[in-house]
Structure formats: structure tokens, C-alpha cells
mmCIF file of C-alpha atoms and ligand atoms in Angstrom:
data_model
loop_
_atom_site.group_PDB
_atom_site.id
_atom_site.type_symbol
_atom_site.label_atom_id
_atom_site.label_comp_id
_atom_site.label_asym_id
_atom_site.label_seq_id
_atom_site.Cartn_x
_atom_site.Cartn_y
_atom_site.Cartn_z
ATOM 1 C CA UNK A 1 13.253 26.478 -16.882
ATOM 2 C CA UNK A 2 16.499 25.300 -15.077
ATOM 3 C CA UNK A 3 19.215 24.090 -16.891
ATOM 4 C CA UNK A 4 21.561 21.802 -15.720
ATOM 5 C CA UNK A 5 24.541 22.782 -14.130
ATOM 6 C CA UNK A 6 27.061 20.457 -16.037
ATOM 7 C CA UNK A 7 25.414 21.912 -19.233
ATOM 8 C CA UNK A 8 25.761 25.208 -18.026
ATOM 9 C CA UNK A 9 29.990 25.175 -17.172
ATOM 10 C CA UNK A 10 30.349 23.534 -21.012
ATOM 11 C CA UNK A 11 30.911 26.830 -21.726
ATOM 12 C CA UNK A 12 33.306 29.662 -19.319
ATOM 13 C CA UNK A 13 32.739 33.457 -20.091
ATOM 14 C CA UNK A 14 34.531 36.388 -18.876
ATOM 15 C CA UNK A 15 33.879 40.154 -20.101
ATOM 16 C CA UNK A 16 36.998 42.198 -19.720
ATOM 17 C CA UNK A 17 37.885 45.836 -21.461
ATOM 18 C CA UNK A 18 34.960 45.398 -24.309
ATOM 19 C CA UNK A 19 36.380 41.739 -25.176
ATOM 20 C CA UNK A 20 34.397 38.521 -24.307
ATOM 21 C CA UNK A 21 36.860 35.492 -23.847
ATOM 22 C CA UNK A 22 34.522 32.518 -24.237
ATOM 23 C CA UNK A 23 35.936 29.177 -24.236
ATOM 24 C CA UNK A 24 35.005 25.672 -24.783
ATOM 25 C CA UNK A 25 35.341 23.871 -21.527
ATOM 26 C CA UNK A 26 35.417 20.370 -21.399
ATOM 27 C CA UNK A 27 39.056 20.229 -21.012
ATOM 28 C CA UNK A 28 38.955 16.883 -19.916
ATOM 29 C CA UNK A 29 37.048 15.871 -23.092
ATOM 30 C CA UNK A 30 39.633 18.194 -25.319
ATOM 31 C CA UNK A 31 36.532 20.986 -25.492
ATOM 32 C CA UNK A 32 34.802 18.059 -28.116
ATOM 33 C CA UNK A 33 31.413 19.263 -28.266
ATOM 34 C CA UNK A 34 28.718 17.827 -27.390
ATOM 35 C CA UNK A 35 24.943 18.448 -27.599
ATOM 36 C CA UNK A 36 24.763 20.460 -23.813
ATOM 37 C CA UNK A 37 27.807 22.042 -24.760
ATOM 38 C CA UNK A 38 25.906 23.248 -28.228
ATOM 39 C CA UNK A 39 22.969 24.554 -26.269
ATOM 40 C CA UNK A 40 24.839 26.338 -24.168
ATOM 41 C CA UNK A 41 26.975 27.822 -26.564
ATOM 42 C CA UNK A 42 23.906 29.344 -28.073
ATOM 43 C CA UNK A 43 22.447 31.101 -24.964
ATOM 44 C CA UNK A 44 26.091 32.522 -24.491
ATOM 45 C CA UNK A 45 26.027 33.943 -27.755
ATOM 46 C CA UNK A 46 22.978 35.302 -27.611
ATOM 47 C CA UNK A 47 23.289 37.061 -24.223
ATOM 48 C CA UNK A 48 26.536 38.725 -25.030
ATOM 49 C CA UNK A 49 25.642 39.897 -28.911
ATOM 50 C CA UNK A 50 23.812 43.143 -28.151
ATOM 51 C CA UNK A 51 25.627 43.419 -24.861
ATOM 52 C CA UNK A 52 26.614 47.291 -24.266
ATOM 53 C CA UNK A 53 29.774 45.938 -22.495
ATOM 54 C CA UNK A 54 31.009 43.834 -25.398
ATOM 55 C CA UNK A 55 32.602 45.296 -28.374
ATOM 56 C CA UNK A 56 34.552 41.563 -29.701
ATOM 57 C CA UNK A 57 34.454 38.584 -29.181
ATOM 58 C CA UNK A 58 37.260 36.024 -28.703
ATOM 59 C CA UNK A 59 36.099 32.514 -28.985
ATOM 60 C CA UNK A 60 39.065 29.951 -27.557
ATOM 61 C CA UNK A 61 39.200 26.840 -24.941
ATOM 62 C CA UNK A 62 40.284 25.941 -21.877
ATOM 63 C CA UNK A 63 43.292 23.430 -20.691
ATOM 64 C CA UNK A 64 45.067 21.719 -24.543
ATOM 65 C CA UNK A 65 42.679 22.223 -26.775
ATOM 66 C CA UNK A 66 40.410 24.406 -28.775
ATOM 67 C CA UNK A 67 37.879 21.894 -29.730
ATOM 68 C CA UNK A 68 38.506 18.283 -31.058
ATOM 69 C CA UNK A 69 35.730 18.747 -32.642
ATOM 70 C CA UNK A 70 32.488 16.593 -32.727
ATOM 71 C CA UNK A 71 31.717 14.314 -29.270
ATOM 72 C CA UNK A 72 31.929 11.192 -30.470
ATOM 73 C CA UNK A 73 30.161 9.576 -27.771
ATOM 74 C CA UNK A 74 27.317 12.307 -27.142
ATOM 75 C CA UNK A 75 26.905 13.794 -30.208
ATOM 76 C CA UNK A 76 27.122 10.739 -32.548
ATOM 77 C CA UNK A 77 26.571 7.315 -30.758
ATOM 78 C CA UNK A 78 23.867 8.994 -28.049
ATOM 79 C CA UNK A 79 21.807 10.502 -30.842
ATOM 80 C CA UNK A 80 21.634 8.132 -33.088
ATOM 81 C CA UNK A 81 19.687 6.088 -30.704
ATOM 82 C CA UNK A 82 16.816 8.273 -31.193
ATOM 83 C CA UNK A 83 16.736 7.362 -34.861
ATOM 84 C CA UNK A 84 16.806 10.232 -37.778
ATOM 85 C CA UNK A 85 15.594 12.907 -35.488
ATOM 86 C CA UNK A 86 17.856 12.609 -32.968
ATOM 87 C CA UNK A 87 20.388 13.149 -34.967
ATOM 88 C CA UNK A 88 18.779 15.846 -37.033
ATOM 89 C CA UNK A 89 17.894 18.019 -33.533
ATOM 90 C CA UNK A 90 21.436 17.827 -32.706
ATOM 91 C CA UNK A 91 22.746 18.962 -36.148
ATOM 92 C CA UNK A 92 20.301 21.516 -36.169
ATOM 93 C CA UNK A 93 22.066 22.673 -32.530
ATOM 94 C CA UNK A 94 25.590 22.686 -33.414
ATOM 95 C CA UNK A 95 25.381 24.020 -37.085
ATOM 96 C CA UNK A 96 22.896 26.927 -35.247
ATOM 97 C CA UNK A 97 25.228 28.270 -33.267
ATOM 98 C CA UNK A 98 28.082 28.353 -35.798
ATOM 99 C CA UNK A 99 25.396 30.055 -38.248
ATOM 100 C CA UNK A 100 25.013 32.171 -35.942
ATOM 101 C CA UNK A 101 28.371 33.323 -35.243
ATOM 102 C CA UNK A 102 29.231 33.481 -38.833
ATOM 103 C CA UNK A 103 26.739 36.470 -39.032
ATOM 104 C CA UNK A 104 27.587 37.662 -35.430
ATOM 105 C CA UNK A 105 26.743 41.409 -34.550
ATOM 106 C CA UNK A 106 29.924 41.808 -32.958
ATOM 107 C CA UNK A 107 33.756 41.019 -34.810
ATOM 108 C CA UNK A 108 34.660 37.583 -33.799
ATOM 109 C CA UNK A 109 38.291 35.945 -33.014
ATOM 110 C CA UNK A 110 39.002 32.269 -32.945
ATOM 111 C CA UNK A 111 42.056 32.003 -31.123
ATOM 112 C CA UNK A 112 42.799 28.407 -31.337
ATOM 113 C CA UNK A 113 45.252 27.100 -28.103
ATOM 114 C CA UNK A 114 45.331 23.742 -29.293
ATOM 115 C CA UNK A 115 43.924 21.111 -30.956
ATOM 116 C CA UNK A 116 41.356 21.498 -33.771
ATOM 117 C CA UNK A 117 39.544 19.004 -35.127
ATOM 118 C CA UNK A 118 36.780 17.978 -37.721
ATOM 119 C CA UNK A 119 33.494 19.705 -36.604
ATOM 120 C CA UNK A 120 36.013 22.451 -35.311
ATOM 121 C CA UNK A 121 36.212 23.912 -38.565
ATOM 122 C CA UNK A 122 32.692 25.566 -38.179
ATOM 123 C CA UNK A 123 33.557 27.248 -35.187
ATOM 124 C CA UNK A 124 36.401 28.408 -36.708
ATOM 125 C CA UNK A 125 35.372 29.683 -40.213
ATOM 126 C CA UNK A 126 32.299 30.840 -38.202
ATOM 127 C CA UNK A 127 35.418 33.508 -36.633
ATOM 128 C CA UNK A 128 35.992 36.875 -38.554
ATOM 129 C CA UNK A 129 39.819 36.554 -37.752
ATOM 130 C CA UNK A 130 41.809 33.638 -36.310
ATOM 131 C CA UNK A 131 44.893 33.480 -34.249
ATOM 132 C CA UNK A 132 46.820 29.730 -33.533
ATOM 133 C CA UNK A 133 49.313 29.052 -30.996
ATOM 134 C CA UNK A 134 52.468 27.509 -33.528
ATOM 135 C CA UNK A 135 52.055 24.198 -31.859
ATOM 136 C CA UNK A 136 48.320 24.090 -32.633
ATOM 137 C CA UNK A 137 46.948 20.927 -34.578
ATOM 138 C CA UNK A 138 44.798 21.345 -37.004
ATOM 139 C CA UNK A 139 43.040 18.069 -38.891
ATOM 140 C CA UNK A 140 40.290 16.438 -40.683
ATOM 141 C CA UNK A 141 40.694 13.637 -39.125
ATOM 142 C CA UNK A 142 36.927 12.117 -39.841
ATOM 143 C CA UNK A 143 38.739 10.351 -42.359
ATOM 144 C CA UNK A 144 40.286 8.169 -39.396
ATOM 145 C CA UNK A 145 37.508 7.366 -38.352
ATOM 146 C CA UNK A 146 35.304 6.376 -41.500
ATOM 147 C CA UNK A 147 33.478 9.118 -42.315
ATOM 148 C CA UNK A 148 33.564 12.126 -44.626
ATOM 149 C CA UNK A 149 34.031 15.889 -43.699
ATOM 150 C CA UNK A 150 30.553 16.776 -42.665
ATOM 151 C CA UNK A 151 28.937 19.247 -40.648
ATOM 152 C CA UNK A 152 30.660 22.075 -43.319
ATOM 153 C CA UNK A 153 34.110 20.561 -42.321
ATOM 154 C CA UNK A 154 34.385 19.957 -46.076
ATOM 155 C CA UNK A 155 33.179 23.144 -47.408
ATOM 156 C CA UNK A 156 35.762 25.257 -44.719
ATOM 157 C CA UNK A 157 38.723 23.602 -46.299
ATOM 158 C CA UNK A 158 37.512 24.614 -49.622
ATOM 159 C CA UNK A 159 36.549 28.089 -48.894
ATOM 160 C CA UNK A 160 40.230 28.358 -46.931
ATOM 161 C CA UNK A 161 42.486 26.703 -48.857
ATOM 162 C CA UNK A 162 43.591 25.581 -52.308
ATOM 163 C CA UNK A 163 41.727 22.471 -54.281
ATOM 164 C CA UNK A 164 45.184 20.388 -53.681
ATOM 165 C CA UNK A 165 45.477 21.262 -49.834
ATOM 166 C CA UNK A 166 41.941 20.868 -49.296
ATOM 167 C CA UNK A 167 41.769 16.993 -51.026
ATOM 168 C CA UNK A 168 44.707 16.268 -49.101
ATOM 169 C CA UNK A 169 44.020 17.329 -45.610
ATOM 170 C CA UNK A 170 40.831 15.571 -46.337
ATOM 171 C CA UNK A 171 41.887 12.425 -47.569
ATOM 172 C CA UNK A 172 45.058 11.555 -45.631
ATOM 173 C CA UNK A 173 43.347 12.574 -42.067
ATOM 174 C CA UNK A 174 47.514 14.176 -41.388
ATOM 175 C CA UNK A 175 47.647 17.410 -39.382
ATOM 176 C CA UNK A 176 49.311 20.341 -39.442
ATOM 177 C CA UNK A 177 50.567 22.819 -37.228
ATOM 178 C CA UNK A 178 49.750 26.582 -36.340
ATOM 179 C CA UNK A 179 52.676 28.107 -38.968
ATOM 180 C CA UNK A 180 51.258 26.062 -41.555
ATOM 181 C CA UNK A 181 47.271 26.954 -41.197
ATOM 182 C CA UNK A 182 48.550 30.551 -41.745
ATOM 183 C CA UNK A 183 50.581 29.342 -45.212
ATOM 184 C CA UNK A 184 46.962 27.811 -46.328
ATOM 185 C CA UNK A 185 45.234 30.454 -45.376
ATOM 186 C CA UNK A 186 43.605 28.534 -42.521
ATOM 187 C CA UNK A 187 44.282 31.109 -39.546
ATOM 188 C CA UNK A 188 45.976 34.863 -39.763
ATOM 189 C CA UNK A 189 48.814 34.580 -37.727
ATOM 190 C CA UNK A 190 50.488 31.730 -35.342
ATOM 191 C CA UNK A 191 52.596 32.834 -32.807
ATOM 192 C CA UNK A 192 54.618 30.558 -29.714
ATOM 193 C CA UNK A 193 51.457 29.894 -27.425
ATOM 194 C CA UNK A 194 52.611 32.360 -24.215
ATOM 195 C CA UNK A 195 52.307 34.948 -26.681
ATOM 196 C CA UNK A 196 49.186 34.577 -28.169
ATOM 197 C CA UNK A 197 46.005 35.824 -25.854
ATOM 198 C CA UNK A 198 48.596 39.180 -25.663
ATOM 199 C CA UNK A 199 47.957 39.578 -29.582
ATOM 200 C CA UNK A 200 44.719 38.428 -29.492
ATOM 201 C CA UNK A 201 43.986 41.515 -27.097
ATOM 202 C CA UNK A 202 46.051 43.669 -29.314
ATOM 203 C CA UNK A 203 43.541 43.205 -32.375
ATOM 204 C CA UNK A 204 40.493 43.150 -30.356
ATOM 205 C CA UNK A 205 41.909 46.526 -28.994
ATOM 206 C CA UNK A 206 42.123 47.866 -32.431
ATOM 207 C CA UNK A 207 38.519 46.665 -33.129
ATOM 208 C CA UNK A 208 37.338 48.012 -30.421
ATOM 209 C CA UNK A 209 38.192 51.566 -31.721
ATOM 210 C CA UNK A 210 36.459 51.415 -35.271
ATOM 211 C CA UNK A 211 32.803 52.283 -36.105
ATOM 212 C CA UNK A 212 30.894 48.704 -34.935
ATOM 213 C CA UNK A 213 28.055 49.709 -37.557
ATOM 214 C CA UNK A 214 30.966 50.101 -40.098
ATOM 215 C CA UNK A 215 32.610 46.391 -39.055
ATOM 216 C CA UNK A 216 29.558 44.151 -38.798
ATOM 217 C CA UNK A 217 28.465 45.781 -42.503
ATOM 218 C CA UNK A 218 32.252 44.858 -43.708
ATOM 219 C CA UNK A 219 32.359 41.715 -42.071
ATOM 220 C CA UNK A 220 28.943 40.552 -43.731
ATOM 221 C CA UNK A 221 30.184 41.965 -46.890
ATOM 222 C CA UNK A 222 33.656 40.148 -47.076
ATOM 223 C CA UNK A 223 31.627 36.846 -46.584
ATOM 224 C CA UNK A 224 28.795 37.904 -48.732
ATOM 225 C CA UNK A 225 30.507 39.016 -51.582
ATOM 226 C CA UNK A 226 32.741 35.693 -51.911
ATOM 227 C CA UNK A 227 30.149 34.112 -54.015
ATOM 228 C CA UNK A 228 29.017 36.937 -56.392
ATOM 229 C CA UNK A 229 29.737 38.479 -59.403
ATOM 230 C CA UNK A 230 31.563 41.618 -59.979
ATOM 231 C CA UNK A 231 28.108 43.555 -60.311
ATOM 232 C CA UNK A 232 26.071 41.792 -57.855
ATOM 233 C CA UNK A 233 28.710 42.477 -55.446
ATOM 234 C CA UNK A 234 29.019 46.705 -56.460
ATOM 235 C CA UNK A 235 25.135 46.425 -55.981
ATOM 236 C CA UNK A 236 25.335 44.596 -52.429
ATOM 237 C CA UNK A 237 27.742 47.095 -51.167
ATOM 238 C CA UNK A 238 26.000 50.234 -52.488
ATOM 239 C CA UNK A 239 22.714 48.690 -50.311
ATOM 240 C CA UNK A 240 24.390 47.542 -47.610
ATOM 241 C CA UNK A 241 26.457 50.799 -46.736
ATOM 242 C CA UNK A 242 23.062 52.962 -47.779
ATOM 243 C CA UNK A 243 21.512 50.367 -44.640
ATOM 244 C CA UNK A 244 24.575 51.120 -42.369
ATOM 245 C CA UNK A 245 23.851 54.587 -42.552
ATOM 246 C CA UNK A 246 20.606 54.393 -41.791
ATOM 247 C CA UNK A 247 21.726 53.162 -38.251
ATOM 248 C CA UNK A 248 24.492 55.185 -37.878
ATOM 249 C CA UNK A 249 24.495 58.663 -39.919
ATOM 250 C CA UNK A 250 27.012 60.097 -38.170
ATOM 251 C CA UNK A 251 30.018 58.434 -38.162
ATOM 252 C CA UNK A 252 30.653 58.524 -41.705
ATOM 253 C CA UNK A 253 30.421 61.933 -42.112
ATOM 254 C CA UNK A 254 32.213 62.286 -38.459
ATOM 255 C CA UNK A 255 35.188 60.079 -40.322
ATOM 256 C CA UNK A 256 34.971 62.679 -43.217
ATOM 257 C CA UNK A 257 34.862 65.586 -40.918
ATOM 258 C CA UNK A 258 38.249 64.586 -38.572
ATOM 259 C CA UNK A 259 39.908 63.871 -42.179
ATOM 260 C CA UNK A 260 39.151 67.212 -44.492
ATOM 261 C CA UNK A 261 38.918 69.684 -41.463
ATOM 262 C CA UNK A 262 40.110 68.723 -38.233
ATOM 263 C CA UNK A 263 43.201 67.156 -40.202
ATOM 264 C CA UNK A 264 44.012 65.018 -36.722
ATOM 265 C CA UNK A 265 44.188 61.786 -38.815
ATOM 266 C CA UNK A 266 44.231 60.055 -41.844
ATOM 267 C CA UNK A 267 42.136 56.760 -43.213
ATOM 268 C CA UNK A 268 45.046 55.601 -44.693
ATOM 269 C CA UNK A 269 47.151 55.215 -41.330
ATOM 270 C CA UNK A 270 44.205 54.708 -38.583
ATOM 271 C CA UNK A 271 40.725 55.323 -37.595
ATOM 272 C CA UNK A 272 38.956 58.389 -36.781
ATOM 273 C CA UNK A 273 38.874 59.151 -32.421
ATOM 274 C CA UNK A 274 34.628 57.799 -31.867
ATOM 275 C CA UNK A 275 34.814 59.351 -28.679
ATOM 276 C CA UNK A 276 34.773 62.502 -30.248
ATOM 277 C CA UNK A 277 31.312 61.628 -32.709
ATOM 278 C CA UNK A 278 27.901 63.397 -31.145
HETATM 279 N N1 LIG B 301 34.790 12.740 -28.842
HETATM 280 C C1 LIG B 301 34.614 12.110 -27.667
HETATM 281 N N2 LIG B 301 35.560 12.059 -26.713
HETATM 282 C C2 LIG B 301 36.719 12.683 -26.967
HETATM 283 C C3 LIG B 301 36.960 13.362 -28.168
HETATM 284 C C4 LIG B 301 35.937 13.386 -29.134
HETATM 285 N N3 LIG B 301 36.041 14.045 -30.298
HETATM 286 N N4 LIG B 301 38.213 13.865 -28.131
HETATM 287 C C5 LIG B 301 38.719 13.536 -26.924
HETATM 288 N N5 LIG B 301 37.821 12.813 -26.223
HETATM 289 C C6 LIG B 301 37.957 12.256 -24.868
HETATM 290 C C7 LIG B 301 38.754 10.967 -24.846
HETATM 291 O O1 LIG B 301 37.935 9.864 -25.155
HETATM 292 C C8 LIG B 301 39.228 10.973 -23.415
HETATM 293 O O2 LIG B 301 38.174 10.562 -22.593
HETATM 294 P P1 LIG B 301 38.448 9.681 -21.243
HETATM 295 O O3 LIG B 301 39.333 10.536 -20.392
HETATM 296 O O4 LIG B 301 37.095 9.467 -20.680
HETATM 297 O O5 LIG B 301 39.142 8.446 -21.731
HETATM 298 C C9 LIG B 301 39.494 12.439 -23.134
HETATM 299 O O6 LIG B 301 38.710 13.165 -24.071
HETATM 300 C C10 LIG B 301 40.938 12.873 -23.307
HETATM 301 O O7 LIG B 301 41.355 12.445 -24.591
HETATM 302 P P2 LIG B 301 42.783 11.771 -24.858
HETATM 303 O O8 LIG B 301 42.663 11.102 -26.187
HETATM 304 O O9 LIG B 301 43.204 10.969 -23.693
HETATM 305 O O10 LIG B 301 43.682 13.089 -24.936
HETATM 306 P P3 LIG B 301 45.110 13.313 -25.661
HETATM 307 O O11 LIG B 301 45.548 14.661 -25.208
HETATM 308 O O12 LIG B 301 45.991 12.154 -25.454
HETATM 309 O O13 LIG B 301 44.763 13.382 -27.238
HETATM 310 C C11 LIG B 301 43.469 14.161 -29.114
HETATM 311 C C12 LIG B 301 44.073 14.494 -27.732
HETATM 312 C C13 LIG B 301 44.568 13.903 -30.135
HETATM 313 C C14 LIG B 301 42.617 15.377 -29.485
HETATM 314 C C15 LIG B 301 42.573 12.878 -29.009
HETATM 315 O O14 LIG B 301 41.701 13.018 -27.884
HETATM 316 C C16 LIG B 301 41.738 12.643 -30.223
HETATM 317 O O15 LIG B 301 42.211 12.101 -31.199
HETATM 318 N N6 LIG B 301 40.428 13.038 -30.190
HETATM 319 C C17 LIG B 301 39.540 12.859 -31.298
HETATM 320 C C18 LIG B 301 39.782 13.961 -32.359
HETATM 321 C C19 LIG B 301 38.813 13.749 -33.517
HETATM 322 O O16 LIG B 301 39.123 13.037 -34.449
HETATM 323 N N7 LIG B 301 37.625 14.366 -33.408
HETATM 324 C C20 LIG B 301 36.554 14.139 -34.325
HETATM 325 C C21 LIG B 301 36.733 14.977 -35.553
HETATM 326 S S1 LIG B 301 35.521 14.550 -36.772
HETATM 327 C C22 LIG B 301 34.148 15.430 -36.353
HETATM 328 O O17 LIG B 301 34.200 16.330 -35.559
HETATM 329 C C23 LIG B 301 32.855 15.163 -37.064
#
């Protein structure tokens, strides 16, 4: 099947050094997404995850903006014309591909350029880390426009910041900037905008390095373990790392190994050299 050429540039990928840079591009449209853009942000995803080449993956967008979230026009108005499953098949598209990339194979950056809007909050929880350029914008503004904080938008705020923050970000549609998403916990760092795809390639280098078995079982255990209890979480963990080893049995004990014996580095301070693991 062909796809269409304006659906396929919604999205622009580059593989450089083990890092994917993939970034919304509509810039004209401030990277809102739209259905194409969903679709296509799927079959990028799923090409790169098990790609040998590709160690992270940076998600960010092109010209002022990260995403202002939901299309408006296309994803809204243009659906709803084909009644309830219209706009069912293209909830089912956009919330895929955010599933998706919360439970990524591969660690996962959002570094947000710009503006971030509404539906832009999947995306962006979706994102192990996040990094914001200090000017960023950051709102839930569906409030502006007369609806409520769907599509998760609602839940993100929750799960990222306090009860207080969350109600009012939601209800008074305001934004805030890059320095404050890190104070609520919305982003990890914000740094002046010139500065930012250097740090981002900083922390992807340092990913890069670790055990990948080891990462995607933490990163699926930091999420997992969120809503458990105490026990259910020691059990998860006990299963999860006995799974991890089943796909990698040597690393662990190579970790142990560079530790006790070789003495050439310690947990506490760094990782152990994988280049050196049979
Ligand atoms: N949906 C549809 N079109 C959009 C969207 C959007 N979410 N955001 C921007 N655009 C379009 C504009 O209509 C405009 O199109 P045009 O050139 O054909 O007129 C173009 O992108 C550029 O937008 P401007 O508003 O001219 O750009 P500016 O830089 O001045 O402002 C800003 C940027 C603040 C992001 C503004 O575009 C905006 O408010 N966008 C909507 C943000 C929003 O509330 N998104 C929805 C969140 S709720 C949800 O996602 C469910």
C-alpha cells in the first residue's frame, strides 16, 4: 500500500550515534496532530523500536513548537463528521501510539522546544525523561476552548503534579513556562533553548552506555509500580528482574564481576564498560 506523501513528512527522523531525533513536523500547524500525523507516528515507532542502530529515542518538533496538541480542524471537526466511529478510529490512533511509547523498548526523551499543549501531554508522559527549553509553554488550554482535559490530558497532570497545581492548570487554561514544569514535576530539567538538544545528547549518551535489558525492565517498573502496594510491588520486581535475566544472563553477573574482581568501577559512581561483556 502507498501512503501519501504529506502523511508521510508529518513526521522527520534522523538516526545519529544510537539516538533517534524524531520530531513532529507540521511546523506550520505548531506540530498539532492530526490523524495522518498519528498514523505515521506509529509506523515510525515501530520501525525504529527493535532497530540495532537505535539505543534512545528523543521525541521533539520542528520550527516553535513541540506539539499544540490535538488538530482542531482534522482531528476534531473532520472526524466527527463520520459520526461516533470516526471519532473513536481516530482516538484509537493517537492514544495507540502514545500507549505505545509509554511501554517503548527503547528509553525515551521528550525534549519539548516549544509549545505544549492539551493532547501534548500524552506524548509527553508517554517520555521516560523530559527536557524543556525555559521559554517552553506548557497548558491545558482545552479549557479555552470548552472542553475538558481528555485524551489522558487530565490524568498526566495528576500523575505529574500536586492535586492544587493539577485543578488549577486545568481550570484556568494559564500556562507556564519551562522553569516552572520542572518545579511541578512536569519535565526534568529546562535549560535556555540553544542549549538544550546539547543536554539532550548528553543523557542519551549516558543511556546509551547502560544494560538496555536492565533500562526497559526499570523503566516499566518505575511506571508499573506507581499504582501498587508495597508487596505487590517487591513481588513485580522480583519477576520482572528474574524475566530480564532470562534475556540477558550475563550482564548482571558481568556488572558483579567488573565490581568485586576487576575493581575498574563502582555502581555507586557509574556503569560497568558493556563492551567488555561476552
Ligand atoms: N489545531 C489546529 N490548527 C492549529 C492548532 C491546533 N491545535 N494550533 C495551531 N494551529 C494552526 C493555526 O490555525 C494556524 O493555521 P493557519 O496558518 O492556517 O491560520 C497555524 O497553525 C499557526 O498558528 P498560529 O496561531 O498563527 O501560531 P502562533 O505562533 O501565533 O500561536 C499557539 C501558537 C499559541 C500554539 C496557537 O496556535 C494556539 O493557540 N494553538 C492552539 C493550542 C491549543 O489549545 N491546542 C489544543 C489543546 S486541547 C487538545 O489537544 C485536546
Amino acid at each position: 500500500m502507498t501512503i501519501d506523501p504529506v502523511e508521510l513528512a508529518t513526521v522527520a527522523v534522523t538516526v545519529e550515534n544510537g539516538i533517534a531525533w524524531v520530531s513532529f513536523n507540521r511546523p506550520d500547524k505548531r506540530n498539532c496532530m492530526s490523524p495522518r500525523l498519528n498514523r505515521q507516528m506509529m509506523r515510525v515507532l515501530d520501525d525504529l523500536e527493535f532497530r540495532e542502530d537505535v539505543g534512545v529515542l528523543v521525541l521533539t518538533g520542528e520550527g516553535t513548537a513541540w506539539s499544540a496538541g490535538m488538530d482542531l480542524k482534522e482531528y476534531f471537526r473532520e472526524t466527527e463528521v463520520d459520526g461516533l466511529g470516526g471519532t473513536r478510529k481516530a482516538q484509537r490512533e493517537s492514544y495507540g501510539w502514545w500507549r505505545r511509547l509509554r511501554w517503548y523498548q527503547k528509553p525515551t526523551i521528550a525534549m519539548v522546544n516549544g509549545w505544549c499543549f492539551g493532547g501534548g501531554y500524552g506524548p509527553l508522559f508517554a517520555c521516560d525523561l523530559a527536557f524543556a527549553a525555559e521559554d517552553a509553554q506548557f497548558g491545558l488550554s482545552e479549557i479555552n476552548w470548552g472542553i475538558l482535559p481528555g485524551g489522558g490530558a487530565a490524568k498526566v497532570a495528576t500523575e505529574l503534579t500536586s492535586f492544587r497545581r493539577a485543578m488549577y492548570h486545568a481550570m484556568m487554561g494559564e500556562n507556564i513556562d519551562g522553569k516552572t514544569a520542572v518545579e511541578w514535576g512536569f519535565v526534568n530539567e529546562a535549560l535556555p533553548l540553544d542549549q538544550l538538544k546539547a543536554r539532550v545528547a548528553e543523557v542519551a549518551a549516558v543511556l546509551l552506555k547502560k544494560n538496555p535489558v536492565a533500562l526497559k525492565a526499570t523503566k516499566d517498573s518505575i511506571r508499573r509500580v506507581r499504582e501498587m502496594t508495597y508487596d505487590n510491588a517487591e513481588d513485580y520486581l522480583i519477576r520482572a528482574q528474574e524475566a530480564a535475566n532470562s534475556y540477558d544472563s550475563e550482564g548482571r553477573k558481568e556488572g558483579i564481576k567488573q565490581f568485586i574482581d576487576d575493581k575498574t568501577y563502582k555502581p555507586g559512581l557509574g556503569a560497568y564498560d558493556k563492551t567488555k561483556q561476552r
